[in-house]
mmCIF file of C-alpha atoms in Angstrom:
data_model
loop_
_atom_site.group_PDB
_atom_site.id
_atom_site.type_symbol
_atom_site.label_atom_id
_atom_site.label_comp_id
_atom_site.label_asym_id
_atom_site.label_seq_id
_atom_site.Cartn_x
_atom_site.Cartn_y
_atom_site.Cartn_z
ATOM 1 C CA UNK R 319 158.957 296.060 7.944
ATOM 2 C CA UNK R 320 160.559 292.828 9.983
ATOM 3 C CA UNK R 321 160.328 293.338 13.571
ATOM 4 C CA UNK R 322 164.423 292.481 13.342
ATOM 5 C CA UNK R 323 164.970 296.329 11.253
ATOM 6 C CA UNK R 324 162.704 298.375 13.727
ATOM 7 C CA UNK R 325 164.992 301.773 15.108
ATOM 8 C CA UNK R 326 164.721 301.732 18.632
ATOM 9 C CA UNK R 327 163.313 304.527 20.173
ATOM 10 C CA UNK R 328 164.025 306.241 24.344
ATOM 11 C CA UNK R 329 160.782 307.917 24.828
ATOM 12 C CA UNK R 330 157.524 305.504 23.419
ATOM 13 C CA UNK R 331 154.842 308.250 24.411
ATOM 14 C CA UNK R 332 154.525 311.649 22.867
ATOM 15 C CA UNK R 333 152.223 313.995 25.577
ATOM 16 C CA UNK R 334 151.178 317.605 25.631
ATOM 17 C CA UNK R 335 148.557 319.861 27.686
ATOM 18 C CA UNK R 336 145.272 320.717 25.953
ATOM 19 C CA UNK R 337 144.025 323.039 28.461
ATOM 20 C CA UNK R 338 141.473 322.951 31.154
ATOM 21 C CA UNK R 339 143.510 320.362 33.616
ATOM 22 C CA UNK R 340 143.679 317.983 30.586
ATOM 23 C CA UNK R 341 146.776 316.135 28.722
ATOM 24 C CA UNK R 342 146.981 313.981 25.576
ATOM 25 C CA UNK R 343 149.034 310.827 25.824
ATOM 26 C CA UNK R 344 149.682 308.833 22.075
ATOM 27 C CA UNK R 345 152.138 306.627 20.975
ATOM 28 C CA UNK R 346 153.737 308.426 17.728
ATOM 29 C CA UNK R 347 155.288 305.358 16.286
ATOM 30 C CA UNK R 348 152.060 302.829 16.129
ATOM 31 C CA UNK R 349 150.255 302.483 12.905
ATOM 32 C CA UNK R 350 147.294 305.058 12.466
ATOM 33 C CA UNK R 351 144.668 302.322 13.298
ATOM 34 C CA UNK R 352 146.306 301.931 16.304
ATOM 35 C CA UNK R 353 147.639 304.641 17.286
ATOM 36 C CA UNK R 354 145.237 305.997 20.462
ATOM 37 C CA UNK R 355 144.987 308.889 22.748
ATOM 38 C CA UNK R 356 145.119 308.175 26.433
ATOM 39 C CA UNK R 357 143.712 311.419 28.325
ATOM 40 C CA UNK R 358 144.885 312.063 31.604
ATOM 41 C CA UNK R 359 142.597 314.965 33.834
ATOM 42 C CA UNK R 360 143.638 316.615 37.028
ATOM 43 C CA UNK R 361 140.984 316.285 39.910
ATOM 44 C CA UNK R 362 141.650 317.688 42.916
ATOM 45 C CA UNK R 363 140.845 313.832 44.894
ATOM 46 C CA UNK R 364 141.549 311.785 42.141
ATOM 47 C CA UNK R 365 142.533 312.257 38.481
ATOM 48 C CA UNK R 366 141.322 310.412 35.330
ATOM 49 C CA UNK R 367 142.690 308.397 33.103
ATOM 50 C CA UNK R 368 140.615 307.534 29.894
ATOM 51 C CA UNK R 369 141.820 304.815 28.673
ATOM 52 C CA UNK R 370 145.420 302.887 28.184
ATOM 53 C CA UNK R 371 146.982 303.047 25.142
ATOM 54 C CA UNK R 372 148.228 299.314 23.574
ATOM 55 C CA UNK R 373 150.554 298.003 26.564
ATOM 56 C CA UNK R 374 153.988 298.348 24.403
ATOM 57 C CA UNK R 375 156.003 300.216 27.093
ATOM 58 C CA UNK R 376 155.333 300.910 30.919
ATOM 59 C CA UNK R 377 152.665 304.237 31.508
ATOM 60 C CA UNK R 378 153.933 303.861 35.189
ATOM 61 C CA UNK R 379 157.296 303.397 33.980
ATOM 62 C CA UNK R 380 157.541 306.293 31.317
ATOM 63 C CA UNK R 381 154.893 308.712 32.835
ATOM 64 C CA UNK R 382 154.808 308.147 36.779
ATOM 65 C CA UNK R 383 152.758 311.546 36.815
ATOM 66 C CA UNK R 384 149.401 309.798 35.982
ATOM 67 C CA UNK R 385 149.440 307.416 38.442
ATOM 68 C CA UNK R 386 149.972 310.395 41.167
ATOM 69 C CA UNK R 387 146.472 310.764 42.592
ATOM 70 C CA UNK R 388 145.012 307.700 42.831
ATOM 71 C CA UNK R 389 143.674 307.520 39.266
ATOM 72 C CA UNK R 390 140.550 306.209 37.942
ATOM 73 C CA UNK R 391 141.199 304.152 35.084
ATOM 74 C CA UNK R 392 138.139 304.220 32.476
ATOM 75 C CA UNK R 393 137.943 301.959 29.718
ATOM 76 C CA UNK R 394 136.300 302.846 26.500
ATOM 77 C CA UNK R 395 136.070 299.019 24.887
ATOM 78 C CA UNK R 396 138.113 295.969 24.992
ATOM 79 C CA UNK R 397 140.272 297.411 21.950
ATOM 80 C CA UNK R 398 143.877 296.637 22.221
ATOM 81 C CA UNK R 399 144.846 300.095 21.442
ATOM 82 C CA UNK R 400 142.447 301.313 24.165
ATOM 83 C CA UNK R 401 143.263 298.636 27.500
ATOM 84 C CA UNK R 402 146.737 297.430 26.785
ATOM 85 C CA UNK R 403 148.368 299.224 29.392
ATOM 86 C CA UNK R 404 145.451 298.883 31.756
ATOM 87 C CA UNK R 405 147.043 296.331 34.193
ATOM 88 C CA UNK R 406 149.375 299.243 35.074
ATOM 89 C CA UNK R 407 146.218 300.426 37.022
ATOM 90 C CA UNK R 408 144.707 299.442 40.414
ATOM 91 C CA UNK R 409 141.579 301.243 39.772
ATOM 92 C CA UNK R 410 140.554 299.842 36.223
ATOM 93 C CA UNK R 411 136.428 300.549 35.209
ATOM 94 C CA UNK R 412 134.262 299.591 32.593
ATOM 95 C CA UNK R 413 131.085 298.473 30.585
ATOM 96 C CA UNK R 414 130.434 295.004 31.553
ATOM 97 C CA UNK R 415 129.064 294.398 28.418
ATOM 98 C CA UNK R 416 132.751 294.806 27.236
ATOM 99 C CA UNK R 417 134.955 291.304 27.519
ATOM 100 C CA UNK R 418 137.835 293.243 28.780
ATOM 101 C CA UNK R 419 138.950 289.902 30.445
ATOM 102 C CA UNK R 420 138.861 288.241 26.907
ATOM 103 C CA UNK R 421 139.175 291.103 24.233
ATOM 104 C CA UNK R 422 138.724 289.794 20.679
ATOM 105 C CA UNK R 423 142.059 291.419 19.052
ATOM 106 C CA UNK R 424 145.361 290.454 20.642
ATOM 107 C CA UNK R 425 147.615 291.297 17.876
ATOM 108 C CA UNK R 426 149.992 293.802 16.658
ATOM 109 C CA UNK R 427 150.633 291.951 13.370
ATOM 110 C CA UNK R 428 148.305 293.842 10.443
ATOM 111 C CA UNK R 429 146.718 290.631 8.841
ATOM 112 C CA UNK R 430 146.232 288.558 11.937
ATOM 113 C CA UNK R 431 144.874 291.856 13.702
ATOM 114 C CA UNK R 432 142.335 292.148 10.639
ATOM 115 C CA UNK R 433 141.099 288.649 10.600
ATOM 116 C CA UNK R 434 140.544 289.005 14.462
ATOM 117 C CA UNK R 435 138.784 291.602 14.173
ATOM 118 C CA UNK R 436 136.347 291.636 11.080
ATOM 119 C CA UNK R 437 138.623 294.443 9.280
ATOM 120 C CA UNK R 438 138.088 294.595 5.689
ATOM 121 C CA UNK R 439 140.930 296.336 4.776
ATOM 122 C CA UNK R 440 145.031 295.843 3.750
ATOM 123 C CA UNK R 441 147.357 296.293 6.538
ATOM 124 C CA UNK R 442 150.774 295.936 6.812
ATOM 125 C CA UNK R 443 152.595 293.159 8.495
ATOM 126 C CA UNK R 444 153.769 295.440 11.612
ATOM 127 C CA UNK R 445 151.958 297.858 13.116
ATOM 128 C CA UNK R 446 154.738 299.651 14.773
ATOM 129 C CA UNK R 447 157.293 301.512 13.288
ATOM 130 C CA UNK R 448 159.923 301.579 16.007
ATOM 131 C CA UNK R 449 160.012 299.983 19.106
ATOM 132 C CA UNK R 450 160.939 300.429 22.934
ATOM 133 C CA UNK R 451 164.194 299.234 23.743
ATOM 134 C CA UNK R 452 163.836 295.736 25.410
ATOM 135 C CA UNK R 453 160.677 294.950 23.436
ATOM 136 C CA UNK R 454 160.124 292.199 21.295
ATOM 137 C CA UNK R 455 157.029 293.051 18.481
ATOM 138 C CA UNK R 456 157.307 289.075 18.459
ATOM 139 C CA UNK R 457 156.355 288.644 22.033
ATOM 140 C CA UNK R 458 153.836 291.282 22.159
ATOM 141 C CA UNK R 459 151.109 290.208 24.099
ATOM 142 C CA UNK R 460 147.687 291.890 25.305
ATOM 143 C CA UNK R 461 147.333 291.322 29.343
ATOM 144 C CA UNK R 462 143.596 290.922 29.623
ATOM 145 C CA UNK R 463 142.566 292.408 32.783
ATOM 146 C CA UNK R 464 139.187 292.080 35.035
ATOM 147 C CA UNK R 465 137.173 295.640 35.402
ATOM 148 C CA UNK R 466 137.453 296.235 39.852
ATOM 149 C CA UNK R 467 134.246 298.632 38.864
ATOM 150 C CA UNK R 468 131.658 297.920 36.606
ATOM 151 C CA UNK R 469 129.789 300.968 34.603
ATOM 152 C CA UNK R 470 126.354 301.635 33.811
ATOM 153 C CA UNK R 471 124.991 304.382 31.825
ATOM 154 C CA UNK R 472 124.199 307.207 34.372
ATOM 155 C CA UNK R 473 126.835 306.090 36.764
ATOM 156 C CA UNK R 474 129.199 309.224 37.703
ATOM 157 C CA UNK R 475 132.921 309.504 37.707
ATOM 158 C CA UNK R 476 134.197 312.041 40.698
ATOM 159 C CA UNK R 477 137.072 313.515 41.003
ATOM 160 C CA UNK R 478 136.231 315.984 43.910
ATOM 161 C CA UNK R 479 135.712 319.130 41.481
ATOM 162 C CA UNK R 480 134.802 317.220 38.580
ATOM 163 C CA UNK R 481 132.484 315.026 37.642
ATOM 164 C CA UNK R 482 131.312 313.148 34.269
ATOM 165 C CA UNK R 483 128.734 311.396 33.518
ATOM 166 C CA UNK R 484 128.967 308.034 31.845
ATOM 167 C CA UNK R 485 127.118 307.406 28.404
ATOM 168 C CA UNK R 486 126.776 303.765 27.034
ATOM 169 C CA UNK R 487 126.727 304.457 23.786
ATOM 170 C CA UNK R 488 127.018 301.136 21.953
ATOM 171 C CA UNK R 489 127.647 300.221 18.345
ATOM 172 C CA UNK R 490 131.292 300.402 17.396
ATOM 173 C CA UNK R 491 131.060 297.549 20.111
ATOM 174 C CA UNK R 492 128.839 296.165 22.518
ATOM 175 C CA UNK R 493 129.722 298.253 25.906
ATOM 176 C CA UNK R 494 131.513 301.750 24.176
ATOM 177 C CA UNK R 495 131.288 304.416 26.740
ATOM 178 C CA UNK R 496 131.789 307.875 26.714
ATOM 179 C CA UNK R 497 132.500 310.257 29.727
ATOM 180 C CA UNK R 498 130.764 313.680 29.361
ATOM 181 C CA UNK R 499 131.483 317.143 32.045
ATOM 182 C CA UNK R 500 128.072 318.541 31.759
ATOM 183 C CA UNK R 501 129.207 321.614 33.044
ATOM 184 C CA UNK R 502 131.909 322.582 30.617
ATOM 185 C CA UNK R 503 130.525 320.520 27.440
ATOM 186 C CA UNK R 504 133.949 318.016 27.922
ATOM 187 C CA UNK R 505 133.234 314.642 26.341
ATOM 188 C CA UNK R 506 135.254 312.211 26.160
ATOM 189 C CA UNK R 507 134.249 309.968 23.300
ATOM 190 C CA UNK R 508 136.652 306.682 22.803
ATOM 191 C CA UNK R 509 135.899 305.132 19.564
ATOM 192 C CA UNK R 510 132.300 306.151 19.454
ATOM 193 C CA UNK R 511 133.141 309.032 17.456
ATOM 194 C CA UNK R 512 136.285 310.762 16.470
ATOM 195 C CA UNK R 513 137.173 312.538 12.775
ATOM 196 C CA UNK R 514 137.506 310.017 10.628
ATOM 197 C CA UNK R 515 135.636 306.917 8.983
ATOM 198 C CA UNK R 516 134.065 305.314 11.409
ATOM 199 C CA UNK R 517 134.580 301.642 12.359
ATOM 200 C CA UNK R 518 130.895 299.872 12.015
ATOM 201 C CA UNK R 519 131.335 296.555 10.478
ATOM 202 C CA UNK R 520 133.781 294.669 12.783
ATOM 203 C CA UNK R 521 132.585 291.267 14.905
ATOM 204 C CA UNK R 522 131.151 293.083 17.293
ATOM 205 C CA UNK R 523 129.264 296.074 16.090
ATOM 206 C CA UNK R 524 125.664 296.806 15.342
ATOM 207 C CA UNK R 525 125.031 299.181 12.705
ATOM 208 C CA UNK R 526 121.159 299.835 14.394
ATOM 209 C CA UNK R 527 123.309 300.707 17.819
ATOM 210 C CA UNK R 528 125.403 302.929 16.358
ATOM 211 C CA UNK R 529 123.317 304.924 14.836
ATOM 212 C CA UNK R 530 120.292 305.249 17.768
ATOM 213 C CA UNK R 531 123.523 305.877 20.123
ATOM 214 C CA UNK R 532 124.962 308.930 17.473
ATOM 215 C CA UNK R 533 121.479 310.188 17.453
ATOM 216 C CA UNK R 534 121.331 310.306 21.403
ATOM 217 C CA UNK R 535 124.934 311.755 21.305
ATOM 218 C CA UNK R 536 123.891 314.905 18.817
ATOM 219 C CA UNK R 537 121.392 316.317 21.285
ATOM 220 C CA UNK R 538 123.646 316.030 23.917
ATOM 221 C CA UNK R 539 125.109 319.585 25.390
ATOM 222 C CA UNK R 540 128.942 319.049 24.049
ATOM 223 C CA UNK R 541 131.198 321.914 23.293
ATOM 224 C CA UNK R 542 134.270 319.930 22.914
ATOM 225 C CA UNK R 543 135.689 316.270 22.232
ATOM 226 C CA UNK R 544 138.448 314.795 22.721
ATOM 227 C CA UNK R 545 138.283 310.994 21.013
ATOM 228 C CA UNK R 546 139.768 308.326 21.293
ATOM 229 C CA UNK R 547 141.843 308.808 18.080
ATOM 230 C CA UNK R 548 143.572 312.256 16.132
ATOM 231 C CA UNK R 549 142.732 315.719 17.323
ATOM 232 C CA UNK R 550 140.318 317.413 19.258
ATOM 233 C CA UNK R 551 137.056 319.604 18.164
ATOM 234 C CA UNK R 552 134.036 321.152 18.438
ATOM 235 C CA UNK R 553 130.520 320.602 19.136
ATOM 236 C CA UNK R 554 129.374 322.003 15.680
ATOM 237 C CA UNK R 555 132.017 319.460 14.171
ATOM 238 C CA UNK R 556 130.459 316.495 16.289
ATOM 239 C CA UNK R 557 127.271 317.380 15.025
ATOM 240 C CA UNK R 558 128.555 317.165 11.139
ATOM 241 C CA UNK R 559 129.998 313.925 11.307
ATOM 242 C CA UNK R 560 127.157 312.510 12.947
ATOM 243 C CA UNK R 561 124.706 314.059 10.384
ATOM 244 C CA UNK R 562 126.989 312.634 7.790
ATOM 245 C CA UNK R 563 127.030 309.219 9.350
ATOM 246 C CA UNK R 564 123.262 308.832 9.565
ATOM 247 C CA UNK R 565 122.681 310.491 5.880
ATOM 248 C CA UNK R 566 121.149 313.616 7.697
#
């Protein structure tokens, strides 16, 4: 579809409440390789915000609610459809093996995206099917930002009654993290799993990382994820798809 025939759209994010102080931010009209969940959890200091969605409309703009309680901004990887919106955030943290200041795919054009990236697959020419009014899929642009904190694996995230523990877990790229509640089993995963094929042969990834850090992640104490991409589920289901990945 030509950027020129796109339907314009009022609302760009779709958002519900999954329970336990947590909501699920995507953008319903983005291609499903793109298409992201941003997770947004109540703290009673700060909230947290994992991750930012690609940067096609204003967060701040659309949904002023996450940016309420001086949020913590945590950045899976130096995806597009993970840190586009993250210059919306004063408080923006991540791996520092991930080049969040110069991410690798910049595009929202299928084909260019591909080549960018190391995707060996067909994609169509846009990877948007409507658009915000005022935007221009022609002048889309990912703002690279600079991390204000950098995170290491056993660094904490606090949020006054919460707190989760940060996992480097590399493979899908160099500095993937994943945020895990130890005391209610919460992880949140990004890209380094979620319920689907998993991405392992782009630039950037290391099939040996991948599957040492999916190893480390199946003996870990998780009773629900939420990923980075589709719907949320169980430990038991975690444990399948990594057993599955590894030939198990």
């Amino acid at each position: 579809m030509s950027a020129a025939r796109l339907a314009t759209v009022d609302r760009w994010f779709a958002a519900e409440r999954v329970g336990n102080g947590i909501m699920r931010i995507d953008e319903p009209h983005v291609h499903e390789l793109l298409r992201g969940n941003i997770w947004h959890v109540r703290g009673a200091d700060r909230d947290l915000v994992v991750d930012a969605g690609l940067g096609v409309a204003s967060l701040r703009e659309e949904l002023p609610e996450l940016f309420a309680n001086d949020p913590i901004l945590v950045v899976t990887h130096a995806h597009l459809d993970h840190m586009g919106g993250a210059h919306e955030f004063g408080d923006r943290r991540a791996h520092d093996a991930e080049a969040i200041g110069a991410p690798r795919g910049t595009s929202i054009r299928g084909p260019e995206l591909a080549e960018q990236l190391g995707l060996d697959e067909q994609l169509p020419d846009l990877l948007i099917t409507a658009r915000p009014a005022g935007f221009d899929p022609d002048g889309y642009r990912l703002r690279p930002v600079q991390a204000t904190t950098r995170l290491g694996d056993g660094d904490a995230i606090d949020l006054g009654d919460r707190r989760f523990a940060v996992l480097h877990l590399p493979g899908h790229t160099p500095g993937s993290l994943c945020l895990l509640e130890e005391a209610s089993g919460t992880l949140f995963s990004g890209d380094v799993i979620y319920d689907d094929v998993l991405l392992d042969g782009l630039h950037e990834s290391d099939r040996g990382d991948y599957a040492a850090s999916l190893r480390r992640l199946r003996g870990l104490p998780v009773r629900t994820v939420h990923a980075g991409h589709g719907g949320s589920f169980d430990g038991e289901r975690l444990r399948e798809l990594i057993d599955a990945y590894l030939g198990d």
